[in-house]
Amino acid sequence: MNKTVHIIGSGFSALAASCYMAKAGYKVTVLEKNATVGGRARQLKKDGFTFDIGPTWYWMPDVFERFFGDFGKKPSDYYDLEKLDPAYSVYFKDGTSVNISAVLEEIYELFESEEKGSSEHLQRFLKSAKFNYKTAIEDLVYKPGVSPLELVTPVTITRVTQFFSTISKTVRKKIKSNKLIQILEFPVLFLGAKPTNTPAFYNFMNYADFGLGTWHPRGGMYKVIEAMVSLAKDLGVRFVTNANVEKINVNHKGAVESIIVNSEKVEANLVLSGADYHHTETLLDAQFRQYSEKYWEKKIFAPSSLLFYVGFDKKLKNVNHHTLFFDADFDAHAVEIYDQPAWPKDPLFYASFPSRTDLDCAPEGKEAGIFLIPLAPGIEDTHALRAKYFDIIIERFERLTNQGVKNNIIFKESFCVNDFIKDYNSYKGNAYGMANTLLQTAFLRPKIKSKKVHNLYFTGQLTVPGPGVPPSLISGKIASELILKKHS
């Protein structure tokens, strides 16, 4: 067989897959529709400021180490990592704020000061979370989602009830402080679903938070993309940017025979798509699509986002690298994301100030700020709405952090639902893929291997294992392993 593969997209999952396929001896071509590689993890540079357009959190460092280790490398061969301390700070409704330390003992002390006896509950909770993390990494997340039996191990059998309870129930069973509940429920937001819909087993994200810590690659998350591209090129991967795949042609035998790229036909023996799953299927003739529009409509998608990239002409006070603003009603905001999609009346939001840690992200004496409001995918997106919500969060930001900043804004750029659709062909403009609810976990997610086209595969956040940067790295690995198993 001709060992060539065309990979659509150049996000984390596609880059990971390209490295594994090239290492296995395949001739790999990565086709990226945008002018720069990285998918959602691109970079914005303006007036001496540098922003990560997409992911800003570096969690689960062991997954990155495992990826580079598969090629005899280490993350430190490509970029410098710094552990953040505090990991992040949180503002609450009453105007108070807390810092989440990088030191576990200090987190216990924080909990105990807020609610007597809570530190003991937290220790037991994290013991379970650490065990689940080890189980997930060793037994579950590197599986291809082919069979329900992948979830059946001697360990998971003993913890089956955790798949039918929820994070919310587990946390609230022992912890009564609303502030502590919000802190413990925060990490599962990375999985794209409400804590009330997320299986209790996923408390391993709390171990990722408190146990493994929050890190920052100097220069931003895009440094990880650059590292992966460098590795891929060393392995012989070819990159083509401004390469829009417009059609996937399937022959009478049910196999991809060619793809149309920028109106030109390109012969293809094997195709792996790291682009949006739904969009990729629209590139096929209807009879070769696995999932109907009705299927996608019924799925629970992770939120979209309204993002602002802001240059300030001064250093800001009372913020950390990662700062969460939980001064609004989370449950009400969640309803407006998942249950009754609408622009939120009183949104929670997140802000990142990379120049607090990384002086290269802003000119001297200035601050780079990234603000994010989670939104329902598929809602109306206009410049007027973006402006309205920027004013809302900046007014709250000024009040909570006790400083004026409106008059210190040099510029602001925004990114929202329409941009996710235009730049990434994202289904309904979602930002994080498909939520990891019980009925959308493992073998219940869209399949890596097409059931209708012999040589078409998928990778990324709509398939296994799910949303997030580390899961995307894992998705690229398991997709490549499945291909090699079927085609080598």
XYZ file of C-alpha atoms in Angstrom:
488
model
C 0.000 0.000 0.000
C 1.072 3.568 -0.746
C 1.943 4.898 2.715
C 0.752 8.476 2.386
C -1.746 10.373 4.505
C -3.352 13.793 4.156
C -4.270 15.410 7.476
C -6.904 18.147 7.455
C -6.229 20.875 10.024
C -3.217 21.644 12.202
C -4.513 21.859 15.760
C -3.070 19.859 18.649
C -4.693 16.553 17.662
C -3.722 16.834 13.989
C -0.130 17.794 14.862
C 0.169 14.897 17.296
C -1.166 12.453 14.716
C 1.171 13.833 12.054
C 4.180 13.081 14.265
C 3.092 9.514 15.030
C 2.242 8.780 11.389
C 5.561 10.183 10.161
C 7.469 8.193 12.779
C 5.736 5.060 11.457
C 7.102 5.749 7.980
C 4.165 7.526 6.367
C 4.555 10.439 4.003
C 2.429 13.040 5.798
C 0.948 16.251 4.397
C -0.887 18.610 6.754
C -3.418 20.917 5.080
C -4.365 24.051 7.050
C -7.055 26.421 5.748
C -5.698 29.420 7.651
C -2.477 31.325 7.034
C -0.785 29.957 10.167
C -0.721 26.529 11.798
C -2.145 25.751 15.230
C -5.876 25.510 14.667
C -7.643 27.122 17.610
C -4.305 27.633 19.350
C -3.124 30.423 17.078
C -1.480 33.619 18.251
C -2.297 37.320 17.964
C 0.563 39.810 17.896
C -0.182 43.527 17.932
C 1.762 46.650 18.931
C 4.308 44.634 20.890
C 1.646 42.553 22.684
C 1.297 38.758 22.303
C -1.912 36.831 23.001
C -2.891 33.193 22.738
C -6.087 33.293 20.671
C -7.252 29.922 21.993
C -6.186 27.780 24.974
C -4.400 29.589 27.803
C -4.290 26.850 30.489
C -1.438 24.325 30.654
C -2.704 21.446 32.784
C -1.768 17.749 32.990
C 1.952 18.254 32.220
C 2.482 14.484 32.292
C 0.484 14.137 29.058
C 2.803 16.585 27.279
C 5.826 14.743 28.693
C 4.432 11.439 27.458
C 3.813 12.848 23.982
C 7.325 14.226 23.520
C 8.758 11.164 25.265
C 7.295 8.970 22.519
C 9.837 10.629 20.214
C 12.784 10.610 22.602
C 12.243 14.261 23.481
C 11.177 16.369 26.456
C 9.076 19.546 26.580
C 12.198 21.320 27.888
C 13.914 20.579 24.574
C 11.509 23.083 23.026
C 10.123 25.477 25.636
C 10.520 26.633 29.235
C 7.766 25.810 31.726
C 6.991 27.784 34.863
C 4.641 26.555 37.579
C 2.258 29.351 38.524
C 1.929 30.267 42.185
C -0.763 31.205 42.824
C -2.241 28.938 40.159
C -5.179 31.312 39.806
C -7.367 33.644 41.815
C -11.156 33.753 42.194
C -13.473 36.695 42.853
C -16.865 35.999 44.469
C -20.266 37.676 44.766
C -19.439 39.381 48.049
C -16.434 41.098 46.469
C -13.888 38.930 48.260
C -11.222 36.955 46.436
C -8.947 33.995 47.150
C -5.699 32.762 45.665
C -5.366 29.075 44.849
C -1.856 28.165 45.900
C 0.503 25.827 44.077
C 1.121 24.179 47.469
C -1.480 21.589 48.468
C -1.090 22.194 52.211
C -1.925 25.854 51.678
C -5.072 24.872 49.755
C -6.130 22.731 52.722
C -5.593 25.729 54.997
C -7.662 27.927 52.680
C -10.557 25.449 52.756
C -10.393 25.097 56.522
C -10.435 28.873 57.013
C -13.589 29.101 54.901
C -15.418 26.072 56.354
C -14.313 24.181 59.454
C -13.767 20.480 58.698
C -13.740 20.975 54.918
C -10.007 20.270 54.603
C -10.566 16.689 55.764
C -13.278 16.222 53.147
C -10.990 17.766 50.532
C -8.177 15.360 51.403
C -10.481 12.355 50.943
C -11.914 13.859 47.745
C -8.437 14.411 46.282
C -7.331 10.900 47.260
C -10.219 9.588 45.140
C -9.430 12.139 42.398
C -5.777 11.044 42.261
C -6.799 7.391 42.010
C -9.267 8.232 39.220
C -6.619 10.270 37.405
C -4.216 7.332 37.478
C -7.013 5.023 36.285
C -8.027 7.393 33.498
C -4.487 7.900 32.219
C -3.420 4.262 32.495
C -6.607 2.428 31.550
C -9.132 4.646 29.779
C -8.251 7.809 27.879
C -5.791 6.195 25.477
C -8.504 3.789 24.222
C -10.025 4.356 20.737
C -13.704 4.381 21.756
C -14.501 1.326 19.659
C -16.235 -0.824 22.285
C -18.033 -0.446 25.632
C -15.665 -3.095 26.974
C -12.868 -0.515 26.955
C -14.445 0.930 30.096
C -14.534 -2.431 31.864
C -11.410 -2.996 33.943
C -10.905 -4.510 37.403
C -10.629 -0.953 38.729
C -13.613 0.656 36.959
C -15.897 -2.201 37.991
C -15.289 -1.255 41.614
C -16.030 2.430 40.858
C -18.994 2.010 38.534
C -21.259 4.121 40.761
C -19.037 7.125 40.013
C -20.187 7.008 36.397
C -23.811 7.352 37.493
C -23.380 10.025 40.133
C -22.219 13.544 39.289
C -19.441 15.916 40.290
C -22.037 18.268 41.724
C -23.573 15.616 44.006
C -20.168 14.419 45.173
C -18.884 17.898 46.001
C -22.060 19.071 47.731
C -22.377 15.931 49.853
C -19.741 17.161 52.297
C -18.940 20.782 51.387
C -21.512 23.471 52.227
C -19.654 26.712 51.445
C -20.775 28.032 48.072
C -17.325 29.514 47.494
C -15.609 26.163 48.014
C -18.211 24.407 45.871
C -17.494 26.815 43.014
C -13.745 26.214 43.333
C -14.209 22.431 43.263
C -16.682 22.504 40.376
C -14.574 24.854 38.262
C -12.149 22.272 36.755
C -14.906 20.202 35.120
C -15.870 23.228 33.049
C -12.869 22.220 30.921
C -14.905 19.120 30.014
C -17.596 21.297 28.494
C -20.619 20.369 30.624
C -22.411 21.414 33.781
C -21.147 19.802 37.009
C -24.689 18.431 37.422
C -24.253 16.503 34.140
C -20.623 15.413 34.543
C -19.946 11.924 35.973
C -18.313 11.914 39.417
C -15.431 9.873 38.003
C -14.239 13.045 36.289
C -13.171 14.452 39.653
C -9.731 13.505 38.339
C -9.752 17.044 36.928
C -9.519 18.273 40.534
C -6.314 16.294 40.919
C -5.064 17.873 37.689
C -5.826 21.239 39.285
C -4.642 20.906 42.900
C -2.294 17.928 42.551
C -0.423 18.590 39.301
C -0.748 22.358 39.230
C -1.103 25.084 36.633
C 1.850 25.839 34.366
C 2.838 28.420 31.785
C 5.096 27.855 28.777
C 7.204 30.986 28.404
C 5.979 32.755 25.308
C 2.468 31.302 25.637
C 0.643 28.134 24.633
C 1.651 28.758 21.031
C 5.152 27.665 22.039
C 3.725 24.147 22.348
C 2.371 24.391 18.803
C 5.758 25.585 17.565
C 7.419 22.677 19.387
C 5.103 20.141 17.775
C 5.575 21.666 14.328
C 9.360 21.567 14.799
C 9.180 17.910 15.820
C 6.861 17.085 12.916
C 9.138 18.763 10.383
C 12.136 16.884 11.772
C 10.141 13.703 11.153
C 9.463 14.740 7.559
C 5.933 16.149 7.789
C 5.017 18.637 5.064
C 2.814 21.625 5.954
C 0.651 23.546 3.484
C -1.139 26.659 4.784
C -3.972 28.567 3.075
C -5.084 25.117 1.907
C -8.868 24.859 2.140
C -10.232 21.331 1.700
C -13.544 21.768 -0.132
C -14.578 18.201 -0.954
C -13.722 14.583 -0.143
C -14.353 12.319 -3.132
C -15.265 8.685 -2.455
C -15.206 5.969 -5.131
C -17.718 3.171 -5.755
C -15.783 0.899 -3.375
C -16.400 3.263 -0.458
C -12.865 4.634 -0.211
C -11.486 8.169 -0.471
C -9.804 8.570 -3.839
C -9.140 12.309 -3.856
C -9.753 15.600 -2.104
C -10.404 19.025 -3.581
C -8.023 21.626 -2.146
C -8.449 25.239 -3.272
C -10.443 23.975 -6.290
C -7.707 21.536 -7.324
C -7.991 17.757 -7.209
C -5.378 15.970 -5.083
C -5.118 12.185 -5.057
C -5.491 10.763 -1.556
C -4.976 7.239 -0.259
C -5.735 7.953 3.376
C -7.350 10.975 5.035
C -7.350 11.946 8.715
C -9.408 14.991 9.641
C -8.497 17.090 12.646
C -11.005 19.674 11.452
C -14.502 19.963 12.910
C -16.128 16.500 12.631
C -19.526 17.782 11.493
C -17.933 20.042 8.888
C -15.738 17.226 7.579
C -18.788 15.049 6.982
C -20.412 17.850 4.957
C -17.450 17.510 2.553
C -18.725 14.023 1.690
C -21.671 13.144 -0.517
C -24.725 12.482 1.656
C -24.620 8.678 1.371
C -21.162 8.585 2.952
C -22.037 10.628 6.059
C -22.368 8.658 9.286
C -24.301 11.167 11.343
C -27.431 13.097 10.371
C -28.147 16.743 11.150
C -30.690 15.469 13.681
C -27.899 13.537 15.429
C -25.778 16.658 15.826
C -28.753 18.755 16.937
C -29.428 16.365 19.827
C -25.869 16.402 21.154
C -24.762 18.523 24.096
C -22.007 20.825 22.940
C -19.473 22.608 25.056
C -19.870 26.384 25.132
C -18.771 28.913 22.614
C -17.012 32.013 23.906
C -16.829 35.748 23.532
C -13.143 36.633 23.813
C -11.415 39.987 24.031
C -7.691 40.598 23.573
C -6.845 43.891 25.239
C -3.694 45.964 25.408
C -3.452 48.178 28.531
C -1.029 51.082 28.843
C -0.247 50.300 32.499
C 0.317 47.344 34.818
C -2.884 46.175 36.512
C -3.463 45.565 40.229
C -5.224 42.822 42.178
C -5.116 40.197 39.434
C -3.073 37.081 38.781
C -2.038 35.339 35.569
C -5.377 33.452 35.645
C -8.282 35.211 37.357
C -11.848 33.851 37.603
C -14.826 36.118 38.203
C -17.497 34.041 39.922
C -19.394 37.075 41.202
C -22.529 36.073 39.256
C -24.961 33.174 39.587
C -23.314 30.140 37.969
C -26.537 28.131 37.773
C -28.378 30.930 35.955
C -25.502 31.373 33.505
C -25.383 27.593 32.915
C -29.095 27.561 32.031
C -28.414 30.263 29.427
C -25.619 28.144 27.948
C -27.118 24.647 27.981
C -30.865 24.690 28.633
C -32.336 27.901 27.224
C -29.621 29.293 24.917
C -29.409 33.073 25.192
C -26.959 35.851 25.870
C -26.445 35.738 29.660
C -28.097 38.418 31.783
C -25.246 38.343 34.298
C -22.271 36.353 32.960
C -19.409 34.749 34.778
C -16.123 35.472 33.056
C -12.438 34.607 33.116
C -9.420 36.813 32.532
C -5.826 35.935 31.751
C -2.925 38.343 32.120
C 0.060 36.449 30.687
C 2.306 39.491 31.083
C 2.050 39.045 34.885
C 4.292 36.008 34.434
C 5.815 36.492 31.021
C 7.257 39.943 30.382
C 7.633 39.135 26.680
C 3.831 39.225 26.283
C 3.594 43.015 26.619
C 5.851 46.069 26.241
C 7.511 47.262 29.436
C 5.081 48.851 31.896
C 2.032 47.570 29.991
C -0.357 44.620 30.417
C -1.836 42.052 28.044
C -5.337 40.948 29.022
C -7.527 38.162 27.642
C -11.181 38.127 28.748
C -13.546 35.209 28.110
C -17.310 34.880 28.585
C -18.740 31.352 28.031
C -21.751 31.435 25.687
C -24.273 29.067 24.181
C -23.131 27.885 20.742
C -25.273 28.971 17.816
C -26.579 32.230 19.287
C -26.668 35.569 17.496
C -23.313 37.347 17.302
C -23.121 41.048 16.430
C -20.614 43.845 17.011
C -23.213 45.662 19.119
C -23.611 42.651 21.437
C -19.857 42.256 21.744
C -19.489 45.928 22.699
C -22.326 45.689 25.228
C -20.782 42.706 26.990
C -17.305 44.204 27.017
C -18.720 47.187 28.895
C -20.509 44.863 31.331
C -17.427 42.869 32.291
C -15.022 45.819 32.348
C -17.333 47.708 34.738
C -17.406 44.648 37.028
C -13.673 44.143 36.626
C -12.978 47.722 37.712
C -15.297 47.431 40.720
C -14.008 44.063 41.923
C -10.307 44.814 41.452
C -10.689 48.368 42.733
C -9.046 50.181 39.835
C -9.940 52.155 36.744
C -8.863 50.618 33.437
C -11.275 51.838 30.719
C -9.146 54.871 29.950
C -5.992 52.742 29.834
C -7.068 50.563 26.920
C -4.761 50.965 23.908
C -6.770 48.542 21.749
C -9.111 45.585 21.952
C -9.819 42.778 19.490
C -12.722 40.364 19.816
C -13.464 36.786 18.756
C -16.863 35.113 19.028
C -19.352 32.639 17.516
C -19.092 33.955 13.945
C -15.294 33.794 14.068
C -15.277 30.198 15.337
C -17.461 29.301 12.361
C -15.465 31.329 9.817
C -11.965 30.396 10.976
C -12.507 26.807 12.168
C -15.758 25.635 10.509
C -16.878 24.991 14.070
C -20.341 23.473 14.506
C -22.592 26.309 15.729
C -19.425 28.189 16.622
C -18.655 26.007 19.642
C -15.264 26.642 21.228
C -14.457 23.358 22.974
C -16.177 20.514 21.124
C -18.708 18.067 22.514
C -19.342 17.935 26.256
C -18.202 14.896 28.254
C -21.538 13.860 29.732
C -22.297 10.227 30.642
C -24.000 9.578 27.294
C -21.216 11.305 25.373
C -18.254 9.499 26.918
C -15.791 7.026 25.346
C -17.510 4.674 22.856
C -20.604 6.938 22.824
C -18.725 9.773 21.087
C -18.424 10.090 17.289
C -16.083 7.391 16.002
C -12.452 7.891 15.000
C -12.853 5.560 12.010
C -15.613 6.332 9.538
C -18.162 3.519 9.377
C -18.934 4.308 5.724
C -15.592 5.284 4.178
C -12.779 2.734 4.533
C -9.839 5.119 4.611
C -11.293 8.168 6.381
C -10.503 8.889 10.033
C -11.177 11.669 12.531
C -9.314 13.143 15.479
C -9.903 16.022 17.879
C -12.337 17.268 20.461
C -15.533 15.882 18.914
C -14.259 12.318 19.130
C -12.429 10.473 21.941
C -11.340 11.299 24.546
C -12.927 14.784 24.444
C -12.365 18.530 24.942
C -9.132 20.140 26.089
C -5.509 20.331 25.005
C -4.179 17.163 26.718
C -7.135 15.087 25.401
C -6.397 16.450 21.915
C -2.801 15.227 22.124
C -4.146 11.841 23.208
C -6.729 11.843 20.412
C -3.982 12.317 17.831
C -2.093 9.359 19.245
C -5.031 6.951 19.369
C -6.232 7.955 15.900
C -2.793 7.253 14.453
C -2.595 3.931 16.298
C -5.972 2.893 14.888
C -4.862 3.821 11.376
C -1.601 1.901 11.719
C -3.465 -1.118 13.034
C -5.869 -1.093 10.058
C -3.534 -0.061 7.246
C -0.008 -1.281 8.040
